[in-house]
């Protein structure tokens, strides 16, 4: 529905995993824009419930940041999948567009989103359907995007567009800043004595997500 309450008849589904809410933040902004354009928009957050790997991600901040971050390192490298739960919306017929929100975990797609992308539900959802990818990370977005595209294409999806969001700082300082945030839940000036940049999605990046969604809607549904 748009602000006048009129629907343009298009259905958009946003499927994502979000541990600290950064991916959620940019997708919420994209969803608002699509609704303003008259699309029927549904958000479908993935729940990570794997008995072996999900425990560190059931609380925020992390209890023990480095071991908790590394707890999925090997599994990520092997491209393992795990147990997830998804809303019924992912099994609710055809959509005109699916947008994936994908935080980077160890240079690739996170286990929760990979688990969805490799599922039978993803096959039914993506068969011939246009999809877009929003990657969110500290720095390493390319491997994540490539993995999502490979898996989504394999399930029959048609790639439409992508956007990536990175956090400020160099390789080391952005990592320290992220570790500081994940371990404390707060923004600090220093970590381990080192001055650190800000981390996480900025207001400017939320605006970029809005513009991205607007351009996508113009291109795919402009005539409707
Ligand atoms: C287990 C784990 C591994 C991560 N690995 C990377 C990485 O390899 N490269 C990177 O740029 N960011 C990495 N990050 C940072 C996340 O991409 C970043 O925290 C992002 O904000 C998560 O989004 P979310 O809050 O929506 O889950 C990692 C975060 C976690 C929790």
Short mmCIF file of N, CA and C in Angstrom, two decimals, residues 41-224:
data_model
loop_
_atom_site.label_atom_id
_atom_site.label_comp_id
_atom_site.label_asym_id
_atom_site.label_seq_id
_atom_site.Cartn_x
_atom_site.Cartn_y
_atom_site.Cartn_z
N UNK A 41 4.67 -5.41 1.24
CA UNK A 41 6.01 -5.80 1.68
C UNK A 41 5.94 -6.66 2.94
N UNK A 42 6.67 -7.77 2.93
CA UNK A 42 6.73 -8.64 4.10
C UNK A 42 8.18 -8.87 4.50
N UNK A 43 8.45 -8.69 5.79
CA UNK A 43 9.80 -8.96 6.31
C UNK A 43 9.84 -10.37 6.87
N UNK A 44 10.87 -11.11 6.51
CA UNK A 44 10.98 -12.50 6.96
C UNK A 44 12.35 -12.74 7.62
N UNK A 45 12.45 -12.42 8.92
CA UNK A 45 13.71 -12.67 9.63
C UNK A 45 13.93 -14.16 9.86
N UNK A 46 15.16 -14.61 9.65
CA UNK A 46 15.51 -16.01 9.89
C UNK A 46 15.95 -16.14 11.35
N UNK A 47 15.45 -17.18 12.02
CA UNK A 47 15.90 -17.47 13.39
C UNK A 47 16.96 -18.56 13.31
N UNK A 48 18.07 -18.32 13.97
CA UNK A 48 19.17 -19.30 13.98
C UNK A 48 19.01 -20.15 15.24
N UNK A 49 18.68 -21.43 15.08
CA UNK A 49 18.37 -22.27 16.25
C UNK A 49 19.24 -23.53 16.27
N UNK A 50 20.34 -23.50 15.56
CA UNK A 50 21.16 -24.70 15.46
C UNK A 50 21.71 -25.12 16.84
N UNK A 51 21.53 -26.40 17.21
CA UNK A 51 21.98 -26.83 18.54
C UNK A 51 23.49 -26.71 18.73
N UNK A 52 24.25 -26.86 17.65
CA UNK A 52 25.71 -26.80 17.80
C UNK A 52 26.26 -25.38 17.74
N UNK A 53 25.70 -24.53 16.88
CA UNK A 53 26.35 -23.25 16.58
C UNK A 53 25.62 -21.98 17.03
N UNK A 54 24.33 -22.10 17.39
CA UNK A 54 23.60 -20.83 17.57
C UNK A 54 23.77 -20.19 18.94
N UNK A 55 24.24 -20.93 19.92
CA UNK A 55 24.22 -20.45 21.30
C UNK A 55 24.86 -19.06 21.50
N UNK A 56 26.06 -18.80 20.95
CA UNK A 56 26.66 -17.47 21.17
C UNK A 56 25.82 -16.33 20.59
N UNK A 57 24.93 -16.65 19.66
CA UNK A 57 24.14 -15.61 18.98
C UNK A 57 22.75 -15.45 19.58
N UNK A 58 22.53 -16.12 20.72
CA UNK A 58 21.24 -16.00 21.39
C UNK A 58 21.23 -14.85 22.38
N UNK A 59 22.38 -14.21 22.57
CA UNK A 59 22.44 -13.06 23.50
C UNK A 59 23.31 -11.97 22.91
N UNK A 60 23.05 -10.75 23.35
CA UNK A 60 23.88 -9.62 22.95
C UNK A 60 24.03 -8.70 24.15
N UNK A 61 25.22 -8.20 24.48
CA UNK A 61 26.49 -8.47 23.83
C UNK A 61 26.95 -9.92 24.02
N UNK A 62 28.00 -10.27 23.25
CA UNK A 62 28.54 -11.62 23.40
C UNK A 62 29.16 -11.77 24.78
N UNK A 63 29.15 -13.00 25.27
CA UNK A 63 29.72 -13.23 26.60
C UNK A 63 31.24 -13.15 26.53
N UNK A 64 31.79 -13.64 25.46
CA UNK A 64 33.24 -13.75 25.36
C UNK A 64 33.59 -13.54 23.88
N UNK A 65 33.85 -12.29 23.51
CA UNK A 65 33.75 -11.91 22.11
C UNK A 65 34.63 -12.72 21.15
N UNK A 66 35.92 -12.90 21.45
CA UNK A 66 36.77 -13.58 20.46
C UNK A 66 36.40 -15.06 20.29
N UNK A 67 36.28 -15.83 21.41
CA UNK A 67 35.84 -17.23 21.23
C UNK A 67 34.46 -17.32 20.58
N UNK A 68 33.56 -16.40 20.91
CA UNK A 68 32.22 -16.47 20.33
C UNK A 68 32.25 -16.19 18.83
N UNK A 69 33.05 -15.19 18.43
CA UNK A 69 33.15 -14.92 16.99
C UNK A 69 33.79 -16.09 16.25
N UNK A 70 34.82 -16.65 16.88
CA UNK A 70 35.53 -17.76 16.21
C UNK A 70 34.75 -19.08 16.27
N UNK A 71 33.68 -19.13 17.06
CA UNK A 71 32.95 -20.40 17.22
C UNK A 71 32.40 -20.92 15.89
N UNK A 72 32.19 -20.03 14.93
CA UNK A 72 31.64 -20.47 13.63
C UNK A 72 32.68 -20.40 12.50
N UNK A 73 33.92 -20.07 12.87
CA UNK A 73 34.95 -19.82 11.85
C UNK A 73 35.16 -21.02 10.91
N UNK A 74 35.39 -22.18 11.50
CA UNK A 74 35.66 -23.37 10.67
C UNK A 74 34.43 -23.76 9.88
N UNK A 75 33.28 -23.71 10.53
CA UNK A 75 32.03 -24.09 9.85
C UNK A 75 31.75 -23.15 8.68
N UNK A 76 32.06 -21.88 8.88
CA UNK A 76 31.87 -20.91 7.78
C UNK A 76 32.80 -21.26 6.61
N UNK A 77 34.03 -21.60 6.94
CA UNK A 77 35.00 -21.95 5.91
C UNK A 77 34.58 -23.17 5.10
N UNK A 78 33.88 -24.07 5.78
CA UNK A 78 33.42 -25.30 5.09
C UNK A 78 32.07 -25.11 4.43
N UNK A 79 31.47 -23.93 4.60
CA UNK A 79 30.15 -23.68 4.01
C UNK A 79 29.06 -24.54 4.63
N UNK A 80 29.17 -24.78 5.93
CA UNK A 80 28.18 -25.64 6.59
C UNK A 80 26.83 -24.95 6.71
N UNK A 81 25.78 -25.76 6.73
CA UNK A 81 24.45 -25.23 7.04
C UNK A 81 24.06 -25.69 8.44
N UNK A 82 23.03 -25.05 9.01
CA UNK A 82 22.57 -25.41 10.35
C UNK A 82 21.07 -25.28 10.43
N UNK A 83 20.57 -25.50 11.64
CA UNK A 83 19.11 -25.48 11.82
C UNK A 83 18.60 -24.04 11.93
N UNK A 84 17.54 -23.74 11.19
CA UNK A 84 16.93 -22.40 11.24
C UNK A 84 15.42 -22.52 11.31
N UNK A 85 14.77 -21.42 11.69
CA UNK A 85 13.30 -21.33 11.58
C UNK A 85 12.98 -20.09 10.76
N UNK A 86 11.97 -20.22 9.90
CA UNK A 86 11.60 -19.09 9.05
C UNK A 86 10.11 -18.81 9.16
N UNK A 87 9.70 -17.56 8.97
CA UNK A 87 8.26 -17.24 8.99
C UNK A 87 7.53 -17.90 7.82
N UNK A 88 6.23 -18.12 7.99
CA UNK A 88 5.43 -18.77 6.94
C UNK A 88 5.44 -17.97 5.64
N UNK A 89 5.72 -16.68 5.73
CA UNK A 89 5.72 -15.84 4.52
C UNK A 89 6.66 -16.39 3.45
N UNK A 90 7.72 -17.09 3.83
CA UNK A 90 8.64 -17.61 2.80
C UNK A 90 8.01 -18.78 2.03
N UNK A 91 6.90 -19.29 2.54
CA UNK A 91 6.21 -20.40 1.86
C UNK A 91 4.82 -19.97 1.38
N UNK A 92 4.65 -18.66 1.16
CA UNK A 92 3.33 -18.13 0.85
C UNK A 92 3.22 -17.68 -0.61
N UNK A 93 3.49 -18.60 -1.51
CA UNK A 93 3.25 -18.32 -2.93
C UNK A 93 4.32 -17.46 -3.57
N UNK A 94 3.95 -16.86 -4.69
CA UNK A 94 4.94 -16.16 -5.51
C UNK A 94 5.09 -14.69 -5.10
N UNK A 95 6.31 -14.21 -5.23
CA UNK A 95 6.61 -12.79 -4.99
C UNK A 95 7.18 -12.20 -6.28
N UNK A 96 7.03 -10.88 -6.42
CA UNK A 96 7.58 -10.20 -7.60
C UNK A 96 9.06 -9.86 -7.40
N UNK A 97 9.46 -9.80 -6.14
CA UNK A 97 10.86 -9.50 -5.82
C UNK A 97 11.18 -10.06 -4.45
N UNK A 98 12.36 -10.66 -4.33
CA UNK A 98 12.86 -11.10 -3.02
C UNK A 98 14.16 -10.32 -2.76
N UNK A 99 14.26 -9.72 -1.59
CA UNK A 99 15.50 -9.03 -1.23
C UNK A 99 16.14 -9.80 -0.08
N UNK A 100 17.41 -10.17 -0.26
CA UNK A 100 18.14 -10.86 0.79
C UNK A 100 19.01 -9.87 1.56
N UNK A 101 18.92 -9.90 2.87
CA UNK A 101 19.79 -9.10 3.73
C UNK A 101 20.83 -10.03 4.32
N UNK A 102 22.11 -9.76 3.98
CA UNK A 102 23.15 -10.74 4.27
C UNK A 102 24.35 -10.13 5.00
N UNK A 103 24.43 -10.30 6.32
CA UNK A 103 25.64 -9.88 7.04
C UNK A 103 26.80 -10.83 6.71
N UNK A 104 28.00 -10.30 6.59
CA UNK A 104 29.16 -11.17 6.33
C UNK A 104 29.60 -11.86 7.62
N UNK A 105 29.82 -13.16 7.53
CA UNK A 105 30.47 -13.92 8.60
C UNK A 105 31.70 -14.57 7.97
N UNK A 106 32.82 -14.20 8.43
CA UNK A 106 34.08 -14.79 7.96
C UNK A 106 34.15 -14.84 6.43
N UNK A 107 33.99 -13.68 5.86
CA UNK A 107 34.21 -13.47 4.42
C UNK A 107 33.20 -14.17 3.52
N UNK A 108 32.10 -14.63 4.08
CA UNK A 108 31.09 -15.25 3.22
C UNK A 108 29.71 -15.07 3.83
N UNK A 109 28.71 -15.67 3.20
CA UNK A 109 27.34 -15.58 3.70
C UNK A 109 27.23 -16.31 5.05
N UNK A 110 26.47 -15.74 5.98
CA UNK A 110 26.34 -16.33 7.32
C UNK A 110 25.63 -17.69 7.25
N UNK A 111 25.96 -18.55 8.20
CA UNK A 111 25.34 -19.88 8.21
C UNK A 111 23.79 -19.82 8.19
N UNK A 112 23.17 -18.91 8.95
CA UNK A 112 21.69 -18.89 8.90
C UNK A 112 21.15 -18.60 7.50
N UNK A 113 21.70 -17.61 6.80
CA UNK A 113 21.17 -17.30 5.47
C UNK A 113 21.55 -18.39 4.47
N UNK A 114 22.78 -18.92 4.56
CA UNK A 114 23.15 -20.04 3.68
C UNK A 114 22.17 -21.20 3.86
N UNK A 115 21.80 -21.46 5.10
CA UNK A 115 20.91 -22.59 5.37
C UNK A 115 19.57 -22.39 4.67
N UNK A 116 19.09 -21.14 4.67
CA UNK A 116 17.85 -20.88 3.94
C UNK A 116 18.07 -21.03 2.44
N UNK A 117 19.14 -20.44 1.94
CA UNK A 117 19.36 -20.43 0.48
C UNK A 117 19.53 -21.83 -0.10
N UNK A 118 19.98 -22.76 0.73
CA UNK A 118 20.16 -24.13 0.24
C UNK A 118 18.91 -24.99 0.46
N UNK A 119 17.85 -24.39 1.01
CA UNK A 119 16.67 -25.20 1.38
C UNK A 119 15.67 -25.36 0.23
N UNK A 120 14.76 -26.29 0.40
CA UNK A 120 13.67 -26.48 -0.55
C UNK A 120 12.76 -25.26 -0.60
N UNK A 121 12.60 -24.59 0.54
CA UNK A 121 11.78 -23.37 0.56
C UNK A 121 12.36 -22.31 -0.38
N UNK A 122 13.68 -22.20 -0.39
CA UNK A 122 14.32 -21.20 -1.26
C UNK A 122 14.11 -21.56 -2.72
N UNK A 123 14.13 -22.83 -3.01
CA UNK A 123 13.92 -23.28 -4.40
C UNK A 123 12.52 -22.86 -4.88
N UNK A 124 11.53 -23.14 -4.03
CA UNK A 124 10.14 -22.80 -4.40
C UNK A 124 9.98 -21.29 -4.51
N UNK A 125 10.64 -20.56 -3.63
CA UNK A 125 10.51 -19.10 -3.59
C UNK A 125 11.19 -18.44 -4.78
N UNK A 126 12.36 -18.96 -5.15
CA UNK A 126 13.20 -18.24 -6.12
C UNK A 126 12.95 -18.64 -7.57
N UNK A 127 12.33 -19.75 -7.80
CA UNK A 127 12.13 -20.26 -9.15
C UNK A 127 11.65 -19.17 -10.14
N UNK A 128 12.58 -18.60 -10.89
CA UNK A 128 12.25 -17.57 -11.87
C UNK A 128 12.01 -16.17 -11.30
N UNK A 129 12.21 -16.00 -10.00
CA UNK A 129 11.87 -14.72 -9.34
C UNK A 129 13.08 -13.78 -9.29
N UNK A 130 12.90 -12.49 -9.58
CA UNK A 130 14.00 -11.54 -9.43
C UNK A 130 14.38 -11.39 -7.94
N UNK A 131 15.68 -11.29 -7.70
CA UNK A 131 16.11 -11.08 -6.31
C UNK A 131 17.22 -10.03 -6.27
N UNK A 132 17.31 -9.33 -5.14
CA UNK A 132 18.37 -8.35 -4.91
C UNK A 132 19.08 -8.72 -3.62
N UNK A 133 20.32 -8.25 -3.48
CA UNK A 133 21.12 -8.62 -2.31
C UNK A 133 21.65 -7.35 -1.63
N UNK A 134 21.43 -7.29 -0.32
CA UNK A 134 21.98 -6.20 0.50
C UNK A 134 22.99 -6.83 1.44
N UNK A 135 24.29 -6.53 1.25
CA UNK A 135 25.28 -7.10 2.16
C UNK A 135 25.69 -6.04 3.18
N UNK A 136 25.88 -6.51 4.41
CA UNK A 136 26.24 -5.62 5.52
C UNK A 136 27.44 -6.23 6.22
N UNK A 137 28.49 -5.43 6.40
CA UNK A 137 29.68 -5.99 7.03
C UNK A 137 30.63 -4.89 7.47
N UNK A 138 31.69 -5.32 8.11
CA UNK A 138 32.74 -4.41 8.52
C UNK A 138 33.53 -3.98 7.29
N UNK A 139 33.94 -4.92 6.46
CA UNK A 139 34.71 -4.61 5.26
C UNK A 139 34.53 -5.61 4.12
N UNK A 140 34.36 -6.90 4.46
CA UNK A 140 34.46 -7.94 3.44
C UNK A 140 33.08 -8.30 2.88
N UNK A 141 32.67 -7.60 1.82
CA UNK A 141 31.33 -7.83 1.27
C UNK A 141 31.35 -8.72 0.03
N UNK A 142 32.48 -8.75 -0.69
CA UNK A 142 32.47 -9.37 -2.02
C UNK A 142 32.22 -10.89 -1.97
N UNK A 143 32.94 -11.57 -1.08
CA UNK A 143 32.78 -13.03 -0.97
C UNK A 143 31.36 -13.39 -0.52
N UNK A 144 30.80 -12.54 0.33
CA UNK A 144 29.43 -12.72 0.81
C UNK A 144 28.44 -12.59 -0.36
N UNK A 145 28.58 -11.50 -1.11
CA UNK A 145 27.68 -11.29 -2.26
C UNK A 145 27.80 -12.44 -3.27
N UNK A 146 29.03 -12.83 -3.57
CA UNK A 146 29.22 -13.90 -4.55
C UNK A 146 28.57 -15.20 -4.09
N UNK A 147 28.70 -15.49 -2.80
CA UNK A 147 28.11 -16.73 -2.27
C UNK A 147 26.59 -16.68 -2.35
N UNK A 148 26.01 -15.54 -1.98
CA UNK A 148 24.55 -15.42 -2.05
C UNK A 148 24.08 -15.59 -3.50
N UNK A 149 24.78 -14.92 -4.41
CA UNK A 149 24.37 -15.00 -5.82
C UNK A 149 24.47 -16.42 -6.36
N UNK A 150 25.56 -17.09 -6.02
CA UNK A 150 25.74 -18.46 -6.51
C UNK A 150 24.60 -19.36 -6.02
N UNK A 151 24.29 -19.25 -4.73
CA UNK A 151 23.25 -20.12 -4.16
C UNK A 151 21.87 -19.75 -4.69
N UNK A 152 21.59 -18.45 -4.78
CA UNK A 152 20.27 -18.02 -5.24
C UNK A 152 20.07 -18.34 -6.73
N UNK A 153 21.12 -18.19 -7.52
CA UNK A 153 21.02 -18.52 -8.94
C UNK A 153 20.75 -20.02 -9.13
N UNK A 154 21.45 -20.81 -8.31
CA UNK A 154 21.29 -22.26 -8.39
C UNK A 154 19.84 -22.68 -8.11
N UNK A 155 19.14 -21.88 -7.28
CA UNK A 155 17.74 -22.19 -6.94
C UNK A 155 16.77 -21.59 -7.95
N UNK A 156 17.31 -20.99 -9.02
CA UNK A 156 16.44 -20.48 -10.07
C UNK A 156 16.14 -18.99 -9.99
N UNK A 157 16.74 -18.29 -9.01
CA UNK A 157 16.51 -16.85 -8.88
C UNK A 157 17.16 -16.07 -10.02
N UNK A 158 16.60 -14.88 -10.31
CA UNK A 158 17.17 -14.01 -11.36
C UNK A 158 17.73 -12.76 -10.69
N UNK A 159 19.05 -12.62 -10.71
CA UNK A 159 19.71 -11.51 -10.01
C UNK A 159 19.27 -10.17 -10.60
N UNK A 160 18.83 -9.24 -9.72
CA UNK A 160 18.38 -7.93 -10.20
C UNK A 160 19.38 -6.83 -9.83
N UNK A 161 19.87 -6.82 -8.61
CA UNK A 161 20.77 -5.73 -8.21
C UNK A 161 21.35 -6.05 -6.82
N UNK A 162 22.37 -5.26 -6.43
CA UNK A 162 22.93 -5.44 -5.09
C UNK A 162 23.47 -4.11 -4.59
N UNK A 163 23.62 -4.04 -3.27
CA UNK A 163 24.29 -2.89 -2.65
C UNK A 163 25.05 -3.43 -1.44
N UNK A 164 26.19 -2.80 -1.14
CA UNK A 164 26.93 -3.26 0.05
C UNK A 164 27.19 -2.09 0.99
N UNK A 165 27.23 -2.42 2.27
CA UNK A 165 27.51 -1.42 3.29
C UNK A 165 28.70 -1.88 4.12
N UNK A 166 29.67 -0.97 4.24
CA UNK A 166 30.87 -1.26 5.05
C UNK A 166 30.98 -0.23 6.17
N UNK A 167 31.72 -0.61 7.21
CA UNK A 167 31.91 0.31 8.34
C UNK A 167 33.26 1.03 8.22
N UNK A 168 33.38 2.19 8.88
CA UNK A 168 34.62 2.97 8.75
C UNK A 168 35.84 2.26 9.36
N UNK A 169 37.03 2.72 8.93
CA UNK A 169 38.29 2.23 9.51
C UNK A 169 39.01 1.25 8.62
N UNK A 170 40.25 0.97 8.96
CA UNK A 170 41.07 0.01 8.21
C UNK A 170 40.77 -1.40 8.68
N UNK A 171 41.49 -2.36 8.10
CA UNK A 171 41.24 -3.77 8.41
C UNK A 171 41.33 -4.04 9.92
N UNK A 172 42.39 -3.52 10.54
CA UNK A 172 42.59 -3.82 11.96
C UNK A 172 41.68 -2.98 12.85
N UNK A 173 41.64 -1.66 12.59
CA UNK A 173 40.87 -0.81 13.52
C UNK A 173 39.37 -1.09 13.42
N UNK A 174 38.87 -1.42 12.24
CA UNK A 174 37.43 -1.72 12.15
C UNK A 174 37.13 -3.03 12.87
N UNK A 175 38.08 -3.95 12.85
CA UNK A 175 37.88 -5.23 13.56
C UNK A 175 37.87 -4.99 15.08
N UNK A 176 38.80 -4.15 15.54
CA UNK A 176 38.84 -3.86 16.97
C UNK A 176 37.55 -3.16 17.41
N UNK A 177 37.08 -2.25 16.57
CA UNK A 177 35.86 -1.52 16.90
C UNK A 177 34.65 -2.46 16.96
N UNK A 178 34.59 -3.38 15.99
CA UNK A 178 33.49 -4.34 15.99
C UNK A 178 33.56 -5.25 17.22
N UNK A 179 34.77 -5.71 17.54
CA UNK A 179 34.94 -6.59 18.70
C UNK A 179 34.54 -5.85 19.98
N UNK A 180 34.92 -4.59 20.06
CA UNK A 180 34.55 -3.79 21.22
C UNK A 180 33.04 -3.71 21.35
N UNK A 181 32.37 -3.47 20.23
CA UNK A 181 30.91 -3.34 20.25
C UNK A 181 30.23 -4.68 20.56
N UNK A 182 30.68 -5.74 19.88
CA UNK A 182 30.03 -7.05 20.09
C UNK A 182 30.23 -7.55 21.52
N UNK A 183 31.36 -7.17 22.12
CA UNK A 183 31.66 -7.65 23.46
C UNK A 183 31.05 -6.79 24.57
N UNK A 184 30.71 -5.54 24.25
CA UNK A 184 30.20 -4.65 25.31
C UNK A 184 28.79 -4.15 25.03
N UNK A 185 28.39 -4.13 23.76
CA UNK A 185 27.09 -3.57 23.40
C UNK A 185 27.09 -2.05 23.41
N UNK A 186 28.30 -1.46 23.55
CA UNK A 186 28.39 0.01 23.62
C UNK A 186 29.42 0.52 22.62
N UNK A 187 29.28 1.82 22.29
CA UNK A 187 30.28 2.45 21.44
C UNK A 187 31.33 3.11 22.32
N UNK A 188 32.58 2.76 22.09
CA UNK A 188 33.65 3.30 22.92
C UNK A 188 34.69 4.00 22.06
N UNK A 189 35.53 4.81 22.70
CA UNK A 189 36.59 5.55 21.98
C UNK A 189 37.80 4.67 21.72
N UNK A 190 38.06 3.75 22.64
CA UNK A 190 39.27 2.94 22.57
C UNK A 190 38.96 1.49 22.89
N UNK A 191 39.80 0.60 22.32
CA UNK A 191 39.69 -0.82 22.65
C UNK A 191 41.11 -1.34 22.75
N UNK A 192 41.43 -2.04 23.82
CA UNK A 192 42.79 -2.53 24.07
C UNK A 192 43.80 -1.38 23.93
N UNK A 193 43.39 -0.19 24.33
CA UNK A 193 44.29 0.97 24.30
C UNK A 193 44.41 1.66 22.95
N UNK A 194 43.75 1.10 21.92
CA UNK A 194 43.87 1.67 20.57
C UNK A 194 42.63 2.53 20.27
N UNK A 195 42.86 3.70 19.67
CA UNK A 195 41.72 4.55 19.29
C UNK A 195 40.97 3.88 18.13
N UNK A 196 39.66 3.76 18.27
CA UNK A 196 38.90 3.00 17.25
C UNK A 196 37.87 3.89 16.55
N UNK A 197 37.60 3.56 15.26
CA UNK A 197 36.58 4.31 14.51
C UNK A 197 35.17 3.88 14.95
N UNK A 198 34.16 4.58 14.46
CA UNK A 198 32.79 4.14 14.74
C UNK A 198 32.53 2.84 13.98
N UNK A 199 31.55 2.11 14.43
CA UNK A 199 31.19 0.88 13.73
C UNK A 199 29.68 0.89 13.48
N UNK A 200 29.22 -0.05 12.70
CA UNK A 200 27.79 -0.24 12.41
C UNK A 200 27.24 0.76 11.38
N UNK A 201 25.99 0.51 11.00
CA UNK A 201 25.30 1.28 9.94
C UNK A 201 25.06 2.73 10.40
N UNK A 202 25.41 3.67 9.51
CA UNK A 202 25.23 5.10 9.82
C UNK A 202 23.91 5.60 9.24
N UNK A 203 23.52 6.80 9.65
CA UNK A 203 22.28 7.40 9.12
C UNK A 203 22.40 7.59 7.60
N UNK A 204 23.61 7.95 7.13
CA UNK A 204 23.81 8.13 5.69
C UNK A 204 23.59 6.82 4.93
N UNK A 205 24.01 5.72 5.54
CA UNK A 205 23.82 4.41 4.88
C UNK A 205 22.34 4.00 4.86
N UNK A 206 21.61 4.41 5.87
CA UNK A 206 20.16 4.14 5.86
C UNK A 206 19.53 4.90 4.69
N UNK A 207 19.98 6.13 4.46
CA UNK A 207 19.48 6.90 3.30
C UNK A 207 19.84 6.20 1.99
N UNK A 208 21.07 5.66 1.92
CA UNK A 208 21.48 4.95 0.69
C UNK A 208 20.58 3.72 0.45
N UNK A 209 20.19 3.07 1.54
CA UNK A 209 19.30 1.89 1.40
C UNK A 209 17.95 2.33 0.85
N UNK A 210 17.49 3.48 1.30
CA UNK A 210 16.21 4.01 0.80
C UNK A 210 16.30 4.29 -0.71
N UNK A 211 17.39 4.95 -1.12
CA UNK A 211 17.55 5.27 -2.55
C UNK A 211 17.65 3.99 -3.38
N UNK A 212 18.37 3.03 -2.86
CA UNK A 212 18.52 1.75 -3.57
C UNK A 212 17.15 1.11 -3.81
N UNK A 213 16.33 1.09 -2.75
CA UNK A 213 15.00 0.47 -2.88
C UNK A 213 14.14 1.24 -3.89
N UNK A 214 14.27 2.55 -3.88
CA UNK A 214 13.50 3.37 -4.82
C UNK A 214 13.90 3.08 -6.26
N UNK A 215 15.21 3.00 -6.50
CA UNK A 215 15.70 2.71 -7.86
C UNK A 215 15.24 1.33 -8.32
N UNK A 216 15.30 0.39 -7.41
CA UNK A 216 14.90 -0.99 -7.74
C UNK A 216 13.42 -1.03 -8.11
N UNK A 217 12.60 -0.35 -7.32
CA UNK A 217 11.15 -0.33 -7.58
C UNK A 217 10.88 0.35 -8.93
N UNK A 218 11.59 1.44 -9.20
CA UNK A 218 11.39 2.14 -10.48
C UNK A 218 11.69 1.19 -11.64
N UNK A 219 12.82 0.47 -11.50
CA UNK A 219 13.25 -0.38 -12.59
C UNK A 219 12.32 -1.59 -12.78
N UNK A 220 11.96 -2.22 -11.67
CA UNK A 220 11.18 -3.47 -11.80
C UNK A 220 9.68 -3.23 -11.93
N UNK A 221 9.18 -2.22 -11.22
CA UNK A 221 7.71 -2.04 -11.18
C UNK A 221 7.30 -0.67 -11.70
N UNK A 222 8.21 0.02 -12.36
CA UNK A 222 7.95 1.40 -12.77
C UNK A 222 6.64 1.60 -13.49
N UNK A 223 6.28 0.61 -14.33
CA UNK A 223 5.08 0.78 -15.14
C UNK A 223 3.79 0.46 -14.40
N UNK A 224 3.92 -0.10 -13.16
CA UNK A 224 2.68 -0.57 -12.51
C UNK A 224 2.05 0.52 -11.66
#
